[in-house]
CSV table of C-alpha atoms and ligand atoms in Angstrom, one decimal:
chain,number,residue,atom,x,y,z
Q,566,MET,CA,-37.5,21.4,-23.1
Q,567,THR,CA,-40.1,24.0,-23.8
Q,568,LEU,CA,-43.4,22.8,-25.2
Q,569,ARG,CA,-44.1,23.1,-28.9
Q,570,VAL,CA,-47.7,24.0,-29.7
Q,571,SER,CA,-49.8,23.9,-32.8
Q,572,VAL,CA,-53.0,25.9,-33.3
Q,573,ILE,CA,-55.3,24.5,-35.9
Q,574,GLY,CA,-57.7,27.1,-37.3
Q,575,THR,CA,-56.4,30.6,-37.3
Q,576,GLY,CA,-59.7,32.6,-37.2
Q,577,TYR,CA,-60.6,34.9,-34.3
Q,578,LEU,CA,-59.9,32.4,-31.5
Q,579,GLY,CA,-56.9,30.6,-33.1
Q,580,ALA,CA,-55.0,33.7,-34.2
Q,581,THR,CA,-55.3,35.2,-30.8
Q,582,HIS,CA,-54.5,32.0,-29.0
Q,583,ALA,CA,-51.4,31.4,-31.2
Q,584,ALA,CA,-50.0,34.9,-30.6
Q,585,CYS,CA,-50.7,34.8,-26.9
Q,586,ILE,CA,-49.2,31.4,-26.3
Q,587,ALA,CA,-46.1,32.4,-28.3
Q,588,SER,CA,-45.8,35.5,-26.2
Q,589,LEU,CA,-45.4,33.2,-23.1
Q,590,GLY,CA,-42.3,31.8,-24.7
Q,591,PHE,CA,-43.6,28.6,-26.4
Q,592,GLU,CA,-42.9,27.7,-30.0
Q,593,VAL,CA,-46.1,27.9,-31.9
Q,594,VAL,CA,-47.2,27.0,-35.4
Q,595,GLY,CA,-50.6,28.2,-36.6
Q,596,ILE,CA,-52.2,26.0,-39.2
Q,597,ASP,CA,-55.2,26.9,-41.5
Q,598,VAL,CA,-56.5,25.5,-44.8
Q,599,ASP,CA,-57.0,29.1,-46.1
Q,600,PRO,CA,-53.8,30.1,-47.8
Q,601,GLU,CA,-54.8,33.8,-48.0
Q,602,LYS,CA,-55.3,34.0,-44.2
Q,603,ILE,CA,-52.0,32.2,-43.5
Q,604,ALA,CA,-50.1,34.5,-45.9
Q,605,MET,CA,-51.5,37.5,-44.1
Q,606,LEU,CA,-50.8,36.2,-40.6
Q,607,ALA,CA,-47.3,35.2,-41.6
Q,608,GLY,CA,-46.8,38.7,-42.8
Q,609,GLY,CA,-47.7,40.0,-39.4
Q,610,LYS,CA,-51.2,41.2,-40.4
Q,611,VAL,CA,-54.4,40.3,-38.6
Q,612,PRO,CA,-57.4,39.8,-41.0
Q,613,PHE,CA,-59.9,41.3,-38.5
Q,614,TYR,CA,-59.8,44.2,-36.1
Q,615,GLU,CA,-58.8,43.4,-32.6
Q,616,PRO,CA,-57.1,45.9,-30.3
Q,617,GLU,CA,-53.4,44.9,-29.4
Q,618,LEU,CA,-53.4,41.7,-31.4
Q,619,GLU,CA,-51.5,42.9,-34.5
Q,620,GLU,CA,-48.6,44.3,-32.4
Q,621,LEU,CA,-48.4,41.1,-30.4
Q,622,LEU,CA,-48.6,38.9,-33.4
Q,623,ALA,CA,-45.9,40.8,-35.3
Q,624,ALA,CA,-43.6,40.8,-32.3
Q,625,GLN,CA,-43.9,37.0,-32.0
Q,626,ILE,CA,-43.3,36.4,-35.7
Q,627,LYS,CA,-40.2,38.6,-35.5
Q,628,SER,CA,-38.9,36.7,-32.4
Q,629,GLY,CA,-39.2,33.5,-34.4
Q,630,LYS,CA,-41.5,31.9,-31.8
Q,631,LEU,CA,-44.6,32.0,-34.1
Q,632,THR,CA,-44.9,30.6,-37.6
Q,633,PHE,CA,-47.9,29.9,-39.9
Q,634,SER,CA,-48.5,27.2,-42.4
Q,635,THR,CA,-51.1,25.5,-44.5
Q,636,ASN,CA,-49.3,22.2,-44.2
Q,637,PHE,CA,-50.4,20.0,-41.3
Q,638,GLN,CA,-47.0,18.2,-41.4
Q,639,ASP,CA,-45.6,21.4,-39.9
Q,640,ALA,CA,-47.6,20.6,-36.8
Q,641,ALA,CA,-46.6,17.0,-36.5
Q,642,ASP,CA,-43.9,17.4,-33.8
Q,643,ALA,CA,-45.9,19.6,-31.5
Q,644,ASP,CA,-46.6,18.5,-27.9
Q,645,ILE,CA,-50.0,20.1,-27.8
Q,646,HIS,CA,-52.4,20.7,-30.7
Q,647,PHE,CA,-55.2,23.2,-30.1
Q,648,ILE,CA,-58.3,22.8,-32.3
Q,649,CYS,CA,-59.7,26.3,-32.8
Q,650,VAL,CA,-61.8,26.0,-35.9
Q,651,GLY,CA,-65.3,27.4,-36.3
Q,652,THR,CA,-68.6,25.6,-35.4
Q,653,PRO,CA,-71.1,27.7,-37.3
Q,654,GLN,CA,-74.9,27.2,-37.2
Q,655,GLN,CA,-76.0,24.6,-39.8
Q,656,THR,CA,-78.1,26.0,-42.6
Q,657,GLY,CA,-81.7,25.0,-42.1
Q,658,SER,CA,-81.2,23.9,-38.5
Q,659,LEU,CA,-80.4,25.3,-35.0
Q,660,ALA,CA,-77.6,22.8,-34.5
Q,661,ALA,CA,-73.9,23.5,-34.9
Q,662,ASP,CA,-72.0,22.3,-37.9
Q,663,LEU,CA,-69.0,20.2,-36.8
Q,664,LYS,CA,-67.5,19.5,-40.2
Q,665,TYR,CA,-64.4,21.7,-39.5
Q,666,VAL,CA,-63.8,20.2,-36.1
Q,667,ASP,CA,-64.0,16.7,-37.6
Q,668,ALA,CA,-61.7,17.6,-40.5
Q,669,ALA,CA,-59.2,19.1,-38.1
Q,670,LEU,CA,-59.1,16.0,-35.9
Q,671,ASP,CA,-58.8,13.7,-38.9
Q,672,ALA,CA,-55.9,15.7,-40.3
Q,673,ILE,CA,-53.9,15.8,-37.1
Q,674,ALA,CA,-54.7,12.4,-35.7
Q,675,PRO,CA,-52.5,10.2,-37.9
Q,676,ILE,CA,-49.4,12.5,-37.8
Q,677,ALA,CA,-49.4,13.6,-34.2
Q,678,LYS,CA,-46.4,12.3,-32.3
Q,679,ALA,CA,-46.6,9.7,-29.6
Q,680,GLY,CA,-47.4,11.3,-26.2
Q,681,SER,CA,-48.8,14.5,-27.6
Q,682,LEU,CA,-52.2,16.0,-26.6
Q,683,VAL,CA,-55.0,17.3,-28.8
Q,684,VAL,CA,-57.0,20.0,-27.0
Q,685,GLY,CA,-60.3,21.2,-28.3
Q,686,LYS,CA,-61.1,24.9,-27.8
Q,687,SER,CA,-64.0,25.3,-30.3
Q,688,THR,CA,-67.5,25.6,-28.9
Q,689,VAL,CA,-69.2,22.2,-29.5
Q,690,PRO,CA,-72.3,20.4,-28.5
Q,691,VAL,CA,-71.8,18.3,-25.4
Q,692,GLY,CA,-70.7,14.8,-26.2
Q,693,THR,CA,-68.5,15.9,-29.1
Q,694,ALA,CA,-65.2,15.7,-27.1
Q,695,GLN,CA,-65.9,12.1,-26.0
Q,696,ARG,CA,-66.7,11.1,-29.6
Q,697,LEU,CA,-63.6,12.8,-30.9
Q,698,ARG,CA,-61.4,11.2,-28.2
Q,699,GLU,CA,-62.6,7.8,-29.3
Q,700,ARG,CA,-61.9,8.5,-32.9
Q,701,LEU,CA,-58.5,9.9,-32.1
Q,702,ILE,CA,-57.5,6.9,-30.1
Q,703,SER,CA,-58.7,4.6,-32.8
Q,704,LEU,CA,-56.5,6.4,-35.3
Q,705,ASN,CA,-53.6,7.0,-33.0
Q,706,PRO,CA,-53.6,5.3,-29.6
Q,707,ALA,CA,-50.5,7.1,-28.4
Q,708,VAL,CA,-52.3,10.4,-28.3
Q,709,ASP,CA,-54.8,11.8,-25.8
Q,710,LEU,CA,-57.6,14.4,-26.1
Q,711,ALA,CA,-58.7,17.1,-23.6
Q,712,TRP,CA,-61.1,20.0,-23.8
Q,713,ASN,CA,-60.2,23.6,-22.8
Q,714,PRO,CA,-63.0,26.0,-23.6
Q,715,GLU,CA,-62.3,29.6,-24.4
Q,716,PHE,CA,-64.2,32.6,-23.0
Q,717,LEU,CA,-62.6,35.5,-24.8
Q,718,ARG,CA,-64.7,38.5,-25.8
Q,719,GLU,CA,-64.1,40.2,-29.1
Q,720,GLY,CA,-62.5,43.6,-28.4
Q,721,PHE,CA,-60.7,42.2,-25.3
Q,722,ALA,CA,-59.4,39.0,-26.9
Q,723,VAL,CA,-55.7,39.5,-26.0
Q,724,GLU,CA,-56.5,40.5,-22.4
Q,725,ASP,CA,-59.0,37.6,-21.9
Q,726,THR,CA,-56.5,35.1,-23.3
Q,727,LEU,CA,-53.5,36.2,-21.3
Q,728,LYS,CA,-55.4,36.9,-18.1
Q,729,PRO,CA,-58.4,34.7,-18.1
Q,730,ASN,CA,-60.7,34.8,-15.1
Q,731,ARG,CA,-60.6,31.0,-15.0
Q,732,LEU,CA,-59.1,28.1,-16.8
Q,733,VAL,CA,-61.3,25.1,-17.4
Q,734,VAL,CA,-59.8,21.8,-18.5
Q,735,GLY,CA,-61.8,18.7,-19.4
Q,736,VAL,CA,-59.5,15.7,-19.1
Q,737,VAL,CA,-59.6,12.0,-18.8
Q,738,SER,CA,-56.0,11.4,-17.6
Q,739,ASP,CA,-53.8,13.1,-15.1
Q,740,ALA,CA,-51.0,13.3,-17.7
Q,741,ALA,CA,-53.2,15.5,-19.9
Q,742,GLU,CA,-53.9,17.8,-17.0
Q,743,ALA,CA,-50.2,18.0,-16.1
Q,744,LYS,CA,-49.3,19.0,-19.6
Q,745,LEU,CA,-51.9,21.8,-19.6
Q,746,LYS,CA,-50.7,22.9,-16.2
Q,747,GLU,CA,-47.2,23.2,-17.7
Q,748,LEU,CA,-48.5,25.3,-20.6
Q,749,TYR,CA,-50.6,27.6,-18.3
Q,750,LYS,CA,-47.9,27.8,-15.6
Q,751,SER,CA,-47.8,31.7,-15.7
Q,752,ASN,CA,-51.6,31.8,-15.1
Q,753,LEU,CA,-51.4,29.4,-12.3
Q,754,ASP,CA,-48.6,31.4,-10.7
Q,755,ALA,CA,-50.9,34.4,-10.9
Q,756,ASN,CA,-53.6,32.4,-9.0
Q,757,THR,CA,-56.0,32.1,-11.9
Q,758,PRO,CA,-58.7,29.6,-10.8
Q,759,TRP,CA,-58.2,26.2,-12.3
Q,760,VAL,CA,-61.2,24.0,-12.8
Q,761,ARG,CA,-60.6,20.3,-13.7
Q,762,ALA,CA,-63.7,18.7,-15.1
Q,763,ASP,CA,-64.7,15.7,-17.2
Q,764,LEU,CA,-65.1,16.1,-20.9
Q,765,PRO,CA,-68.9,16.8,-21.0
Q,766,THR,CA,-68.8,19.2,-18.1
Q,767,ALA,CA,-66.0,21.2,-19.8
Q,768,GLU,CA,-68.0,21.5,-23.0
Q,769,LEU,CA,-71.1,22.5,-21.1
Q,770,VAL,CA,-69.3,25.2,-19.1
Q,771,LYS,CA,-68.9,27.2,-22.3
Q,772,VAL,CA,-72.5,27.0,-23.5
Q,773,ALA,CA,-73.8,27.5,-20.0
Q,774,ALA,CA,-71.8,30.7,-19.5
Q,775,ASN,CA,-73.0,32.1,-22.9
Q,776,SER,CA,-76.6,31.1,-22.1
Q,777,PHE,CA,-76.4,32.9,-18.8
Q,778,LEU,CA,-75.0,36.0,-20.5
Q,779,ALA,CA,-77.7,35.9,-23.2
Q,780,THR,CA,-80.4,35.5,-20.5
Q,781,LYS,CA,-79.1,38.5,-18.6
Q,782,ILE,CA,-79.3,40.7,-21.7
Q,783,SER,CA,-82.8,39.4,-22.6
Q,784,PHE,CA,-84.0,39.8,-19.1
Q,785,ILE,CA,-83.1,43.5,-19.1
Q,786,ASN,CA,-84.6,43.9,-22.5
Q,787,ALA,CA,-87.8,42.3,-21.3
Q,788,MET,CA,-87.8,44.8,-18.4
Q,789,ALA,CA,-87.3,47.5,-21.1
Q,790,GLU,CA,-90.6,46.3,-22.7
Q,791,ILE,CA,-92.4,46.5,-19.4
Q,792,CYS,CA,-90.9,50.0,-18.7
Q,793,GLU,CA,-92.2,51.2,-22.0
Q,794,ALA,CA,-95.7,49.8,-21.2
Q,795,ALA,CA,-95.7,51.2,-17.7
Q,796,GLY,CA,-93.8,54.5,-18.3
Q,797,GLY,CA,-90.7,53.5,-16.4
Q,798,ASP,CA,-87.0,53.9,-17.2
Q,799,VAL,CA,-85.0,50.7,-17.7
Q,800,THR,CA,-81.6,52.4,-17.3
Q,801,VAL,CA,-82.5,53.5,-13.8
Q,802,LEU,CA,-84.0,50.1,-13.1
Q,803,ALA,CA,-80.8,48.3,-14.3
Q,804,LYS,CA,-78.7,50.6,-12.2
Q,805,ALA,CA,-80.8,50.0,-9.1
Q,806,ILE,CA,-80.9,46.2,-9.4
Q,807,GLY,CA,-77.2,46.0,-10.4
Q,808,TYR,CA,-76.2,47.3,-6.9
Q,809,ASP,CA,-77.2,44.0,-5.5
Q,810,PRO,CA,-74.0,41.9,-5.8
Q,811,ARG,CA,-76.0,38.8,-6.3
Q,812,ILE,CA,-77.3,40.4,-9.6
Q,813,GLY,CA,-74.3,42.5,-10.6
Q,814,SER,CA,-74.5,45.5,-12.9
Q,815,ARG,CA,-72.7,44.0,-16.0
Q,816,PHE,CA,-74.6,42.8,-19.0
Q,817,LEU,CA,-77.7,44.7,-18.0
Q,818,GLN,CA,-77.4,47.3,-20.8
Q,819,ALA,CA,-80.8,47.3,-22.4
Q,820,GLY,CA,-81.0,48.0,-26.1
Q,821,ILE,CA,-81.2,46.2,-29.4
Q,822,GLY,CA,-79.8,43.0,-27.9
Q,823,PHE,CA,-77.0,40.6,-28.5
Q,824,GLY,CA,-75.5,39.5,-31.8
Q,825,GLY,CA,-72.1,38.3,-33.0
Q,826,GLY,CA,-70.6,35.0,-33.8
Q,827,CYS,CA,-71.2,33.3,-30.4
Q,828,LEU,CA,-74.2,34.1,-28.2
Q,829,PRO,CA,-77.0,33.6,-30.8
Q,830,LYS,CA,-75.6,30.5,-32.4
Q,831,ASP,CA,-74.5,29.0,-29.1
Q,832,ILE,CA,-77.9,29.2,-27.4
Q,833,ARG,CA,-79.6,27.7,-30.5
Q,834,ALA,CA,-77.1,24.9,-30.7
Q,835,PHE,CA,-77.6,24.2,-27.0
Q,836,MET,CA,-81.3,23.9,-27.5
Q,837,ALA,CA,-80.8,21.6,-30.4
Q,838,ARG,CA,-78.5,19.4,-28.4
Q,839,ALA,CA,-80.9,19.3,-25.4
Q,840,ASP,CA,-83.6,18.0,-27.8
Q,841,GLU,CA,-81.3,15.2,-28.9
Q,842,LEU,CA,-80.5,14.4,-25.3
Q,843,GLY,CA,-84.2,14.2,-24.4
Q,844,ALA,CA,-84.0,17.3,-22.2
Q,845,THR,CA,-85.9,19.7,-24.4
Q,846,GLN,CA,-87.8,21.2,-21.5
Q,847,ALA,CA,-84.7,22.2,-19.5
Q,848,LEU,CA,-83.8,24.7,-22.2
Q,849,GLU,CA,-87.2,25.8,-23.3
Q,850,PHE,CA,-86.6,29.2,-21.7
Q,851,LEU,CA,-83.7,29.9,-24.2
Q,852,ARG,CA,-86.3,30.0,-27.0
Q,853,GLU,CA,-87.9,32.9,-25.1
Q,854,ILE,CA,-84.5,34.5,-24.6
Q,855,ASP,CA,-83.9,34.3,-28.4
Q,856,SER,CA,-87.4,35.8,-29.1
Q,857,ILE,CA,-87.0,38.7,-26.7
Q,858,ASN,CA,-83.6,39.4,-28.3
Q,859,LEU,CA,-85.0,39.5,-31.8
Q,860,ARG,CA,-88.0,41.5,-30.7
Q,861,ALA,CA,-85.7,44.3,-29.5
Q,862,ARG,CA,-84.7,44.7,-33.2
Q,863,SER,CA,-88.4,45.0,-34.2
Q,864,ARG,CA,-89.1,47.5,-31.5
Q,865,VAL,CA,-86.6,49.9,-32.9
Q,866,ILE,CA,-88.1,49.6,-36.3
Q,867,GLU,CA,-91.5,50.3,-34.8
Q,868,LEU,CA,-90.1,53.5,-33.2
Q,869,VAL,CA,-88.8,54.5,-36.6
Q,870,ARG,CA,-92.2,53.9,-38.3
Q,871,LYS,CA,-93.9,55.8,-35.5
Q,872,ASP,CA,-91.7,58.8,-36.0
Q,873,LEU,CA,-91.9,58.8,-39.7
Q,874,ALA,CA,-95.7,58.4,-39.7
Q,875,ASP,CA,-95.5,54.9,-41.0
Q,876,ASP,CA,-94.1,56.1,-44.3
Q,877,LEU,CA,-90.5,55.0,-44.8
Q,878,LYS,CA,-90.5,55.4,-48.6
Q,879,GLY,CA,-87.9,57.9,-49.8
Q,880,LYS,CA,-86.9,58.7,-46.2
Q,881,ARG,CA,-83.2,59.0,-45.3
Q,882,VAL,CA,-82.2,57.0,-42.2
Q,883,ALA,CA,-78.8,57.6,-40.8
Q,884,VAL,CA,-77.4,54.6,-38.9
Q,885,LEU,CA,-74.4,55.0,-36.5
Q,886,GLY,CA,-72.7,51.7,-36.1
Q,887,ALA,CA,-72.6,48.4,-38.1
Q,888,ALA,CA,-70.5,46.1,-35.9
Q,889,PHE,CA,-72.4,43.7,-33.5
Q,890,LYS,CA,-70.6,45.6,-30.7
Q,891,PRO,CA,-68.0,48.4,-30.3
Q,892,ASP,CA,-64.3,47.8,-30.7
Q,893,SER,CA,-64.9,45.1,-33.2
Q,894,ASP,CA,-65.2,44.9,-37.0
Q,895,ASP,CA,-67.4,41.8,-36.7
Q,896,VAL,CA,-70.8,42.0,-38.4
Q,897,ARG,CA,-71.9,38.4,-37.9
Q,898,ASP,CA,-75.6,38.5,-36.8
Q,899,SER,CA,-75.2,42.2,-36.1
Q,900,PRO,CA,-78.4,43.7,-34.7
Q,901,ALA,CA,-77.5,47.1,-36.3
Q,902,LEU,CA,-77.3,45.6,-39.8
Q,903,ASP,CA,-80.4,43.5,-39.3
Q,904,ILE,CA,-82.3,46.6,-38.4
Q,905,SER,CA,-80.8,48.6,-41.3
Q,906,VAL,CA,-81.6,45.9,-43.9
Q,907,GLN,CA,-85.2,45.7,-42.7
Q,908,ILE,CA,-85.6,49.5,-42.8
Q,909,GLN,CA,-84.1,49.7,-46.3
Q,910,ALA,CA,-86.4,46.9,-47.5
Q,911,ALA,CA,-89.4,49.0,-46.3
Q,912,GLY,CA,-88.4,51.7,-48.8
Q,913,ALA,CA,-86.1,54.0,-46.9
Q,914,THR,CA,-82.5,54.9,-47.9
Q,915,VAL,CA,-80.2,53.7,-45.1
Q,916,VAL,CA,-76.8,55.4,-44.8
Q,917,ILE,CA,-74.4,53.7,-42.3
Q,918,HIS,CA,-71.3,54.8,-40.6
Q,919,ASP,CA,-68.9,52.6,-38.5
Q,920,PRO,CA,-65.3,53.3,-37.6
Q,921,LYS,CA,-64.1,49.8,-38.3
Q,922,ALA,CA,-66.8,47.5,-39.7
Q,923,MET,CA,-67.9,49.2,-42.9
Q,924,LYS,CA,-65.9,47.0,-45.2
Q,925,ASN,CA,-67.3,43.8,-43.7
Q,926,ALA,CA,-70.8,45.3,-43.6
Q,927,GLU,CA,-70.6,46.3,-47.3
Q,928,LYS,CA,-69.4,42.9,-48.3
Q,929,ARG,CA,-72.4,41.3,-46.6
Q,930,PHE,CA,-75.0,43.9,-47.5
Q,931,PRO,CA,-74.0,45.7,-50.7
Q,932,VAL,CA,-77.5,47.2,-51.0
Q,933,LEU,CA,-77.0,49.5,-48.0
Q,934,ASN,CA,-75.3,52.8,-48.3
Q,935,PHE,CA,-72.1,53.7,-46.5
Q,936,ALA,CA,-70.7,57.0,-45.4
Q,937,ASN,CA,-67.0,57.6,-44.6
Q,938,SER,CA,-67.7,60.2,-41.9
Q,939,ILE,CA,-70.2,60.8,-39.2
Q,940,GLU,CA,-71.1,64.1,-40.9
Q,941,ASP,CA,-71.8,62.4,-44.3
Q,942,CYS,CA,-73.9,59.8,-42.6
Q,943,LEU,CA,-76.0,62.4,-40.8
Q,944,LYS,CA,-76.5,64.7,-43.8
Q,945,ASP,CA,-80.1,65.4,-44.6
Q,946,ALA,CA,-81.3,62.5,-42.4
Q,947,ASP,CA,-85.0,62.2,-41.5
Q,948,ILE,CA,-84.1,60.2,-38.5
Q,949,VAL,CA,-80.8,59.0,-36.8
Q,950,LEU,CA,-80.3,55.6,-35.2
Q,951,HIS,CA,-77.5,54.9,-32.8
Q,952,LEU,CA,-77.1,51.2,-33.0
Q,953,THR,CA,-73.5,50.3,-31.9
Q,954,GLU,CA,-72.1,52.2,-28.9
Q,955,TRP,CA,-68.7,53.3,-30.2
Q,956,LYS,CA,-67.0,55.9,-28.0
Q,957,ILE,CA,-66.8,58.3,-31.0
Q,958,TYR,CA,-70.6,58.4,-31.1
Q,959,ARG,CA,-70.8,59.4,-27.4
Q,960,GLU,CA,-68.4,62.2,-28.2
Q,961,ILE,CA,-70.6,63.7,-30.9
Q,962,ASN,CA,-71.6,67.2,-30.1
Q,963,PRO,CA,-75.4,67.3,-30.6
Q,964,VAL,CA,-75.4,71.0,-31.0
Q,965,ALA,CA,-72.9,71.0,-33.8
Q,966,VAL,CA,-74.5,68.2,-35.8
Q,967,LYS,CA,-78.1,69.4,-35.6
Q,968,SER,CA,-77.8,71.6,-38.6
Q,969,LEU,CA,-76.7,68.6,-40.8
Q,970,VAL,CA,-79.9,66.6,-40.4
Q,971,LYS,CA,-83.4,67.3,-41.9
Q,972,ASN,CA,-85.2,66.3,-38.7
Q,973,ALA,CA,-83.5,66.3,-35.4
Q,974,VAL,CA,-84.7,62.9,-34.1
Q,975,ILE,CA,-82.4,60.3,-32.7
Q,976,ILE,CA,-83.2,56.8,-31.4
Q,977,ASP,CA,-80.5,55.5,-29.0
Q,978,GLY,CA,-80.7,51.7,-29.6
Q,979,ARG,CA,-77.9,51.1,-27.0
Q,980,ASN,CA,-79.0,53.4,-24.1
Q,981,SER,CA,-75.6,55.0,-24.0
Q,982,LEU,CA,-75.9,58.5,-25.3
Q,983,ASP,CA,-76.4,61.5,-22.9
Q,984,ARG,CA,-80.1,62.0,-23.3
Q,985,GLU,CA,-80.2,65.4,-21.5
Q,986,ALA,CA,-77.4,66.8,-23.7
Q,987,TRP,CA,-79.2,65.7,-26.9
Q,988,GLN,CA,-82.5,67.1,-25.7
Q,989,ALA,CA,-81.0,70.3,-24.5
Q,990,ALA,CA,-79.6,70.7,-28.1
Q,991,GLY,CA,-83.2,70.5,-29.4
Q,992,TRP,CA,-83.2,66.8,-30.5
Q,993,LYS,CA,-86.2,64.5,-30.1
Q,994,PHE,CA,-84.7,61.6,-28.2
Q,995,ARG,CA,-86.1,58.1,-28.3
Q,996,ALA,CA,-84.7,55.0,-26.6
Q,997,LEU,CA,-85.8,51.5,-25.8
Q,998,GLY,CA,-87.2,51.1,-22.3
Q,999,ARG,CA,-87.4,54.8,-21.6
Q,1000,SER,CA,-90.5,56.8,-22.3
Q,1001,SER,CA,-89.8,59.8,-24.4
Q,1002,SER,CA,-90.3,63.1,-22.7
Q,1003,ASN,CA,-90.2,65.2,-25.8
B,2194,UDX,C1,-69.3,36.4,-26.0
B,2194,UDX,C2,-68.9,36.0,-24.5
B,2194,UDX,O1,-69.0,37.2,-23.7
B,2194,UDX,C3,-67.6,35.4,-24.5
B,2194,UDX,O2,-67.3,35.0,-23.1
B,2194,UDX,C4,-67.6,34.2,-25.4
B,2194,UDX,O3,-66.3,33.6,-25.4
B,2194,UDX,C5,-68.0,34.6,-26.8
B,2194,UDX,O4,-69.2,35.2,-26.8
B,2194,UDX,P1,-68.6,38.4,-27.6
B,2194,UDX,O5,-69.5,37.7,-28.7
B,2194,UDX,O6,-67.3,38.9,-28.0
B,2194,UDX,O7,-68.4,37.4,-26.4
B,2194,UDX,O8,-69.5,39.6,-27.1
B,2194,UDX,P2,-70.1,40.1,-25.8
B,2194,UDX,O9,-69.3,41.2,-25.2
B,2194,UDX,O10,-70.5,39.0,-24.9
B,2194,UDX,O11,-71.5,40.8,-26.3
B,2194,UDX,C6,-72.4,40.0,-27.0
B,2194,UDX,C7,-73.5,40.9,-27.5
B,2194,UDX,O12,-74.4,41.3,-26.4
B,2194,UDX,C8,-73.2,42.1,-28.3
B,2194,UDX,O13,-74.0,42.3,-29.4
B,2194,UDX,C9,-73.4,43.2,-27.3
B,2194,UDX,O14,-73.8,44.5,-27.9
B,2194,UDX,C10,-74.6,42.7,-26.5
B,2194,UDX,N1,-74.8,43.2,-25.1
B,2194,UDX,C11,-73.8,42.9,-24.2
B,2194,UDX,C12,-76.0,43.8,-24.8
B,2194,UDX,O15,-76.9,44.1,-25.6
B,2194,UDX,N2,-76.1,44.3,-23.5
B,2194,UDX,C13,-75.2,44.1,-22.6
B,2194,UDX,O16,-75.4,44.5,-21.4
B,2194,UDX,C14,-74.0,43.4,-22.9
């Protein structure tokens, strides 16, 4: 008998997980308390932009393997229940807010069938899984709980879910591990590394991985600051150190730093949890990682001020990119929007373009101005900022667009444009961590 699976919480993680598990041949029901989201998903539409996901989702719905519901009872006969709800940063604190995780567990615990397994996927402070397991067993002793963190990147969510580079399962019982092995059989057949851990270690793997990634980015952004002070070029430096396989070249792209729904909140929640555990000093360095990251945003604003002779009032600033990274319409803690808002608050008129994230950006920051085309965005600009490295921006012909702007000055906040081509076309080119030669 094939496993039946429920996925509780159909946001980014849950919707992707539900569609991917269904595509492996399992029967999946996605549960969410938001009726609008459920109606959309049930109609085969994904409420956010993620390459490949909508096609996959629609195909699974059509095949009858994937259904959606707001009624937890529809999940009652599943063999595995994945908890995929959000754990946002609490207002007024660095810690994660666990109210959705707690509510999901309380909803599923009393109705889950005997022998079924609840599996947490949400990113939580270490110790949460143990607490939830105790609560689950007190409500329904015939059910077990495991933790199976998720490492998917936005923009590659389907690929990362179907072909993960490792599977980590935090389990207490062999039976729980066996059930997860049955679910992930195709990955195991493909030799995906399988790491069995205890509950706290499984929870920690996720925040440790995100902390390491954040550290790598802030490290190269710190080097960018040094390069600026010393007249070096951080892009060359990154390339050179990246050839050392112990360092590796990925996540060494200097620029305006990390944002999004995961890295910033995860490192903060990790620090808050370390405080509670009496291990504050161990993660003290993450405070600096956070500061370097936020400083990168300020440094772009300083470059703008410098170029506009410290007078932003009435200036038109064109911003290319609103999403926190390319191939995503996610604007949560987007460095691009943070910078835009601060520049607009200083008196400039900011006009933003993004191929996918404009609707979300406008919803969050209606005071900003939005242009439907790159040309409209650049028109009459006193300065242009490249803040999210979409491919279409790398394809801009600097010669062709020069006549649109008032001043041909561009700041590459992501170090991904072809500096020589822009300079050859007569643009003043500025970037973080690279001294300007014109
Ligand atoms: C991250 C983790 O990569 C993923 O494993 C985890 O499950 C969720 O958090 P995501 O938030 O989708 O994924 O984005 P990621 O690709 O990690 O990028 C995060 C931020 O770092 C983006 O704002 C990106 O622009 C920035 N970044 C990334 C850099 O500034 N420089 C780099 O070299 C790489």
